[in-house]
JSON list of C-alpha atoms in Angstrom, two decimals:
[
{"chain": "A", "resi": 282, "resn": "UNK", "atom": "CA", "xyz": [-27.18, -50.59, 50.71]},
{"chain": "A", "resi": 283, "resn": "UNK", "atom": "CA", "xyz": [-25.57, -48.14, 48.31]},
{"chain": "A", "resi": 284, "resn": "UNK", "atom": "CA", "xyz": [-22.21, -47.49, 49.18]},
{"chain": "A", "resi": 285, "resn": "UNK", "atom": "CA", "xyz": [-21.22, -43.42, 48.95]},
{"chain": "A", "resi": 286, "resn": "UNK", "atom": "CA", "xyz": [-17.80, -43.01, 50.14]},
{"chain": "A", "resi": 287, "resn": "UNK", "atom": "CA", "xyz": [-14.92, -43.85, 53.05]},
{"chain": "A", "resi": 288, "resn": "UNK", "atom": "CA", "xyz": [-15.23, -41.08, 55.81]},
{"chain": "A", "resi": 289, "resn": "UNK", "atom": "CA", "xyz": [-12.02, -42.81, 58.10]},
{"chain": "A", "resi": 290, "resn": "UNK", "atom": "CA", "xyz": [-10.30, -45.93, 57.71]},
{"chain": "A", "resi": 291, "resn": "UNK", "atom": "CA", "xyz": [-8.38, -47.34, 61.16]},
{"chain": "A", "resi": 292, "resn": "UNK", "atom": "CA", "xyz": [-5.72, -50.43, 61.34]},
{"chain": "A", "resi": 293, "resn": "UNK", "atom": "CA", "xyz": [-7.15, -52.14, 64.26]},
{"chain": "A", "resi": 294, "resn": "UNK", "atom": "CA", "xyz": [-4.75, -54.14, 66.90]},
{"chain": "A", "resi": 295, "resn": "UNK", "atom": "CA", "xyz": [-4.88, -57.31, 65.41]},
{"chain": "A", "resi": 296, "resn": "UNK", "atom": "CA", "xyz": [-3.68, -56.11, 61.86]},
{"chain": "A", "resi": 297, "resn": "UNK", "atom": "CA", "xyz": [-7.24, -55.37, 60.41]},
{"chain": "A", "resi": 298, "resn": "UNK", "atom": "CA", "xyz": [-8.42, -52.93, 58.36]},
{"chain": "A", "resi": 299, "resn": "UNK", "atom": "CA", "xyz": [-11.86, -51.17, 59.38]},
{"chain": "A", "resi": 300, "resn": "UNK", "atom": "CA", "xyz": [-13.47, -48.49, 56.59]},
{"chain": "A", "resi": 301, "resn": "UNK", "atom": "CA", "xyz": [-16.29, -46.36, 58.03]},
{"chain": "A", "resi": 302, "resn": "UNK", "atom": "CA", "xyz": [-18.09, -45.07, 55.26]},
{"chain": "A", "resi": 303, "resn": "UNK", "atom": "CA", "xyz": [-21.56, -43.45, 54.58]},
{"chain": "A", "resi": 304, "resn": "UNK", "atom": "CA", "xyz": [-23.73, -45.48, 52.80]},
{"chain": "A", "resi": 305, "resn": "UNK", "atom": "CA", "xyz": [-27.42, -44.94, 51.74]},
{"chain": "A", "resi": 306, "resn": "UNK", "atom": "CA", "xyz": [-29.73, -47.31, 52.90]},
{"chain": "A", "resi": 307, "resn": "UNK", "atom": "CA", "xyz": [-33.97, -47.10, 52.69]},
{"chain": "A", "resi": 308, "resn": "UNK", "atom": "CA", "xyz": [-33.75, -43.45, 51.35]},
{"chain": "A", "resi": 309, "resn": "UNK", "atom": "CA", "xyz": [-31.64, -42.52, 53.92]},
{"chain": "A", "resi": 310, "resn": "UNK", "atom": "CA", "xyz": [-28.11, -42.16, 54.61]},
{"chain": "A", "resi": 311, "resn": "UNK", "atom": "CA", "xyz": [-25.97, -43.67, 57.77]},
{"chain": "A", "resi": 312, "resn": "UNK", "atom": "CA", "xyz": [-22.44, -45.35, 58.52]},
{"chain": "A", "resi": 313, "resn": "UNK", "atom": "CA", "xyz": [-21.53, -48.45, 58.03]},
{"chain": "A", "resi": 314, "resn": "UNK", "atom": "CA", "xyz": [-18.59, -50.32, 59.52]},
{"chain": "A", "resi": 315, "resn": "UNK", "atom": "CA", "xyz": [-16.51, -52.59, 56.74]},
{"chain": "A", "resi": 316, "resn": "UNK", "atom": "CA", "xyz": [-13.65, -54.82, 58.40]},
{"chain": "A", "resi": 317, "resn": "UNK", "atom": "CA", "xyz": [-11.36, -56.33, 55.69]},
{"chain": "A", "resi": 318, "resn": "UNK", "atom": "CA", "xyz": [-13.58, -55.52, 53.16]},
{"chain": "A", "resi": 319, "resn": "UNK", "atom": "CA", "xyz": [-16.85, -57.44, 54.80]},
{"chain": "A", "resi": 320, "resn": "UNK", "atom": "CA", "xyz": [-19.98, -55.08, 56.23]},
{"chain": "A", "resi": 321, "resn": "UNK", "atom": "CA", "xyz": [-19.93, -55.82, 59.87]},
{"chain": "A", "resi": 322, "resn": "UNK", "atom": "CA", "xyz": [-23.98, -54.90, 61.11]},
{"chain": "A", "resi": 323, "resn": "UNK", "atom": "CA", "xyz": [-24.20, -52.26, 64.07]},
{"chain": "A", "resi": 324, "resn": "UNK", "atom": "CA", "xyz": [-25.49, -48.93, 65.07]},
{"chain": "A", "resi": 325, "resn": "UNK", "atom": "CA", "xyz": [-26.60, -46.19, 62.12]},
{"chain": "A", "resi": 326, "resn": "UNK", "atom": "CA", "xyz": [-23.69, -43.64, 64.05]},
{"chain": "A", "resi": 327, "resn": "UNK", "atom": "CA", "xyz": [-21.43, -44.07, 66.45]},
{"chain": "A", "resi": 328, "resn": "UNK", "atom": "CA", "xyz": [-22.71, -45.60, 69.96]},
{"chain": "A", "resi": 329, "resn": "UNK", "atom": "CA", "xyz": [-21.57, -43.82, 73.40]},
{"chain": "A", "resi": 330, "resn": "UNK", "atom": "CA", "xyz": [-18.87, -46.16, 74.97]},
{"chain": "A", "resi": 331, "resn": "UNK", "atom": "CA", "xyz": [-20.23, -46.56, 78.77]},
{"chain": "A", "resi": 332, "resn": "UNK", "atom": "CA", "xyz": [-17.90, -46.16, 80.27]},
{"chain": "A", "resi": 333, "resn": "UNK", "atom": "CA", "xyz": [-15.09, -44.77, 78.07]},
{"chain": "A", "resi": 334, "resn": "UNK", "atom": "CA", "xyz": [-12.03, -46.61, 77.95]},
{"chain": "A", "resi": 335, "resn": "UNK", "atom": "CA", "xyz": [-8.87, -43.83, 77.84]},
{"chain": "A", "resi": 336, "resn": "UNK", "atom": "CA", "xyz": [-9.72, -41.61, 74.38]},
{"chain": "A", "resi": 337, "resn": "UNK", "atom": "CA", "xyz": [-11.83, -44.47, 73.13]},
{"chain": "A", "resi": 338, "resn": "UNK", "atom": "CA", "xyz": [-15.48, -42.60, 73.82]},
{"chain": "A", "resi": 339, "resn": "UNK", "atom": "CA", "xyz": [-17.91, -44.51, 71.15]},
{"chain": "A", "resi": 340, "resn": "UNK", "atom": "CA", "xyz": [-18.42, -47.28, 69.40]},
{"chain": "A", "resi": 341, "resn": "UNK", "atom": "CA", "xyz": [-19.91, -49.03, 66.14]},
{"chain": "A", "resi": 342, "resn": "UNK", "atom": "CA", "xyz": [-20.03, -52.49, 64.63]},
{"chain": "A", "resi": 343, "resn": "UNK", "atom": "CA", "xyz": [-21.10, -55.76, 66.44]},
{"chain": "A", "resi": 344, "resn": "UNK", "atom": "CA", "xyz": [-18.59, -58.79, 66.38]},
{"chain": "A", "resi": 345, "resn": "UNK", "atom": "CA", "xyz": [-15.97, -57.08, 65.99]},
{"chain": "A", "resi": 346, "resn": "UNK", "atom": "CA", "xyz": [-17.08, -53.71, 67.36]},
{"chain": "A", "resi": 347, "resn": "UNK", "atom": "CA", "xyz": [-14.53, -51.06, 67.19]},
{"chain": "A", "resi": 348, "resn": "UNK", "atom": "CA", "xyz": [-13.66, -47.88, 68.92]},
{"chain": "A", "resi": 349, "resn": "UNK", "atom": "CA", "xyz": [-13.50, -44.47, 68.02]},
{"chain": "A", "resi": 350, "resn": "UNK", "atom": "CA", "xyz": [-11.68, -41.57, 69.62]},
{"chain": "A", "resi": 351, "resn": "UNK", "atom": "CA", "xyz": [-14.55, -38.35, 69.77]},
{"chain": "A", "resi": 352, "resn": "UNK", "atom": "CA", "xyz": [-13.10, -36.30, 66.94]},
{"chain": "A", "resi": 353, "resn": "UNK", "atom": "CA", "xyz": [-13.57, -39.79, 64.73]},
{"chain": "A", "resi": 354, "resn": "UNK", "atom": "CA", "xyz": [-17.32, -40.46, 66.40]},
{"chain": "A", "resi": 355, "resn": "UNK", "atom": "CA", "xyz": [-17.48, -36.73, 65.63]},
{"chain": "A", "resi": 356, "resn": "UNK", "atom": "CA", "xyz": [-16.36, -36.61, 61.74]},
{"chain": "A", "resi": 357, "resn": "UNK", "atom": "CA", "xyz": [-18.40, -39.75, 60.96]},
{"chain": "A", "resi": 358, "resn": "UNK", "atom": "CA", "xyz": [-21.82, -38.11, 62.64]},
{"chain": "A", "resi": 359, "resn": "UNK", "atom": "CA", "xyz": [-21.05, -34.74, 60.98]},
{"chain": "A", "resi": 360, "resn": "UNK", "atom": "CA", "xyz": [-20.39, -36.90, 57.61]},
{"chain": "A", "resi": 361, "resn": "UNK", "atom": "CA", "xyz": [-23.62, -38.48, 57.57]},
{"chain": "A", "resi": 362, "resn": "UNK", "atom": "CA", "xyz": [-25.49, -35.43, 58.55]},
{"chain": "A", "resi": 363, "resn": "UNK", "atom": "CA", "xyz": [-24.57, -33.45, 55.44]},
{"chain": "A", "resi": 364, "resn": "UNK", "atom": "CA", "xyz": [-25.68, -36.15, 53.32]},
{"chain": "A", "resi": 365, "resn": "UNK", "atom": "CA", "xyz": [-29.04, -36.42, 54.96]},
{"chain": "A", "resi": 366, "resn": "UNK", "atom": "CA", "xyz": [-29.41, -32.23, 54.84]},
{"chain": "A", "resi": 367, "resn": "UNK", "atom": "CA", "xyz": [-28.95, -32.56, 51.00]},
{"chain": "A", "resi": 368, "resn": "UNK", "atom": "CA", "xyz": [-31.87, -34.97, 50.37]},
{"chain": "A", "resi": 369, "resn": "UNK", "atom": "CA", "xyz": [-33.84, -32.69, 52.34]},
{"chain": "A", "resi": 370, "resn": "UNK", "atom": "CA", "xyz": [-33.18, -29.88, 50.74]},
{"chain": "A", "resi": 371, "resn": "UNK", "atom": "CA", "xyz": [-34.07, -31.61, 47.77]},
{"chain": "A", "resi": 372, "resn": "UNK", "atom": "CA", "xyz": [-36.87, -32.89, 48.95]},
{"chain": "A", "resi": 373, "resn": "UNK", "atom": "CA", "xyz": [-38.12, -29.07, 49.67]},
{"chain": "A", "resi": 374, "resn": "UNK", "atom": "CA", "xyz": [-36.91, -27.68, 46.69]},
{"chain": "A", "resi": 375, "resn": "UNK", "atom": "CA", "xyz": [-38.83, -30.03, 44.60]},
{"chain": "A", "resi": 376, "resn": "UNK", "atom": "CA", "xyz": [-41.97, -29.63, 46.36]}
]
């Protein structure tokens, strides 16, 4: 995992940071949730929260998991997407 940049960084409840950042991974990029520093294994993006729980509508990470508002599910998906456009526009441009 190559680490790109910080998209949002939250202070969870219990005092906690959490970094979301894109990171590139096989070729490819996604998000990755760090807590306190330590990569915390998930979802690629931000999950659907079924139900939601007040603004809290997604998801991402796996002990601790943390919640994301929309427009923060939103930014992170949007981040990620631009970063995979590039490669393939590289990848056509080259070939």
């Amino acid at each position: 995992m190559i680490y790109k940049r910080t998209v949002l960084t939250k202070i969870l409840s219990n005092g906690m940071k959490a970094d979301f950042a894109v990171v590139r991974e096989a070729g490819a990029f996604k998000a990755a949730l760090f807590v306190s520093g330590r990569y915390v294994p998930g979802p690629a993006l931000p999950e659907l929260l079924d139900p939601p729980a007040a603004d809290v509508t997604h998801w991402m990470g796996n002990r601790p998991g943390v919640g994301l508002t929309s427009e923060e599910a939103e930014r992170i998906i949007r981040e990620v997407e631009i970063e995979n456009s590039v490669i393939e526009h590289r990848k056509k441009a080259a070939g």
